[in-house]
Coordinates of C-alpha atoms in Angstrom, one line a residue:
X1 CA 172.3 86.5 64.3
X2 CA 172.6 86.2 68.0
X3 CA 176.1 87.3 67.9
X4 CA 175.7 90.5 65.5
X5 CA 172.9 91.5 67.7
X6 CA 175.1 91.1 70.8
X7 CA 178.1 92.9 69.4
X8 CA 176.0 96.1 68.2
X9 CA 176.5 97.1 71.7
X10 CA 180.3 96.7 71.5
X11 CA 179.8 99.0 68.2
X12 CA 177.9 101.4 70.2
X13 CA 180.2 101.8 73.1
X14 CA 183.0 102.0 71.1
X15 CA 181.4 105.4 69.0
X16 CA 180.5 106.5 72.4
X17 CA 184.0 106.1 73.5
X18 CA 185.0 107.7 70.0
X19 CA 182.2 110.8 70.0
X20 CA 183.9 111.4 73.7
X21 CA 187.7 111.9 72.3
X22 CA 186.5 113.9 69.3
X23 CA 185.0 116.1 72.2
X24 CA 188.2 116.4 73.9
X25 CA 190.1 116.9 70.8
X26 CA 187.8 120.2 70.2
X27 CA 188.5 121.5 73.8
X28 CA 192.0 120.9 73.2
X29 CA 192.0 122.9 69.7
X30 CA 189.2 125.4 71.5
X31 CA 191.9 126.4 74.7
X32 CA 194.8 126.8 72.1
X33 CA 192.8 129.0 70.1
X34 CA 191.7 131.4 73.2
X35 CA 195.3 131.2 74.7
X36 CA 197.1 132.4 71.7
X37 CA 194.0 135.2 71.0
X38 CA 193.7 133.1 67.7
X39 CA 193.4 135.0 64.1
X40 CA 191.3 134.1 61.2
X41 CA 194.7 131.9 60.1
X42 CA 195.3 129.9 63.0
X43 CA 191.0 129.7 63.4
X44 CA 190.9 128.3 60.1
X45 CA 194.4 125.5 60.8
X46 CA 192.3 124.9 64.2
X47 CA 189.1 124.3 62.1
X48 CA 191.4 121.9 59.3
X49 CA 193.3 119.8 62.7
X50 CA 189.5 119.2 64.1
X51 CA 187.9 118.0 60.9
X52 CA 191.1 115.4 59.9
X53 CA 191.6 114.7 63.9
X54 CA 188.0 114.2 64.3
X55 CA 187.5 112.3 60.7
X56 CA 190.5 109.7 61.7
X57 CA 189.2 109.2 65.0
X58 CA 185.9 108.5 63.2
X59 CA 187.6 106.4 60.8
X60 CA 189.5 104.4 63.4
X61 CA 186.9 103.7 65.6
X62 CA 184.9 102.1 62.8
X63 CA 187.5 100.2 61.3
X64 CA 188.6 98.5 64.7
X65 CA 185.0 97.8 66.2
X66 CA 183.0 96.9 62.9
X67 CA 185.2 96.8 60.4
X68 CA 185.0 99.6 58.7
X69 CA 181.3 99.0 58.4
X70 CA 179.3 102.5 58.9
X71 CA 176.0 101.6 60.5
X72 CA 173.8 104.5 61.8
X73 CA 173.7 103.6 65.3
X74 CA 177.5 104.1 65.7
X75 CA 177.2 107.5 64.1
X76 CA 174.5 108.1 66.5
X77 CA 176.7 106.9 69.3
X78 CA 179.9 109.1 67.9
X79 CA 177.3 112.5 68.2
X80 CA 176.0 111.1 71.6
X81 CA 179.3 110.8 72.9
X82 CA 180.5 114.1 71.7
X83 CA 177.2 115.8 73.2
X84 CA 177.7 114.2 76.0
X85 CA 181.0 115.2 77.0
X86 CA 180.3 118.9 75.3
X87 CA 177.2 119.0 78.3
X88 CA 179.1 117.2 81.2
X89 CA 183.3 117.7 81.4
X90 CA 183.8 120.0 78.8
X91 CA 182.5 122.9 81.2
X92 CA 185.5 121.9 83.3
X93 CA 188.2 122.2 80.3
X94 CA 186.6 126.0 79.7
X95 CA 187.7 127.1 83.3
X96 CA 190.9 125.3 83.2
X97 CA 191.7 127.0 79.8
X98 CA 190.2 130.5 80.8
X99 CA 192.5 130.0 84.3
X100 CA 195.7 128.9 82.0
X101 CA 195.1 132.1 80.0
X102 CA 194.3 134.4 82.8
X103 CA 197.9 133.2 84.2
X104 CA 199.6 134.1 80.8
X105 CA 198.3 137.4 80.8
X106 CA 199.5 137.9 84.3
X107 CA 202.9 136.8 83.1
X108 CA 203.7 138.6 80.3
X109 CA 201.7 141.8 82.1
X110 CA 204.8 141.2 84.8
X111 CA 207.4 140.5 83.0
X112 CA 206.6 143.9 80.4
X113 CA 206.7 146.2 83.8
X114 CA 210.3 145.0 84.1

């Protein structure tokens, strides 16, 4: 019992670590949608590559730290880490995605004059 006590914190971490990535996986999907001025068809193929990406990450991370077994605290630590990440970094992948598209749209305004 000792052990399975001891190795919920593994489990935890691990959905932390998980809940994180699913995070990043968003921004990722969030900064393509703004840079290409997304429509409701590449919105909804954005929303369909988060909900698999975020499901096999899900998926994974249970599989390789428990086993596959789904226990509440490591869904708990998968929304933790995802919240956490949302509050903390995730305001630094905004700016760099507004700056990327900011410098597109300075491109293609240049390159339209010529």
């Amino acid at each position: 019992m000792l052990f399975y006590t001891s190795g919920q914190i593994y489990i935890f971490l691990a959905a932390l670590f998980a809940g994180i990535v699913i995070g990043v996986w968003y921004d990722i999907l969030r900064i393509v949608r703004r840079i290409l001025a997304a429509g409701m068809w590449i919105s909804l193929a954005a929303d369909i590559a988060f909900g698999l990406g975020a499901g096999l990450i899900a998926i994974c991370c249970l599989y390789i730290s428990c086993y596959g077994e789904v226990r509440l605290y490591s869904i708990i630590g998968m929304l933790m880490g995802c919240f956490l990440y949302l509050a903390t970094v995730s305001r630094l992948m905004r700016a760099a995605g507004r700056n990327i598209r900011s410098r597109m749209e300075w491109f293609q305004k240049k390159f339209q004059k010529n």
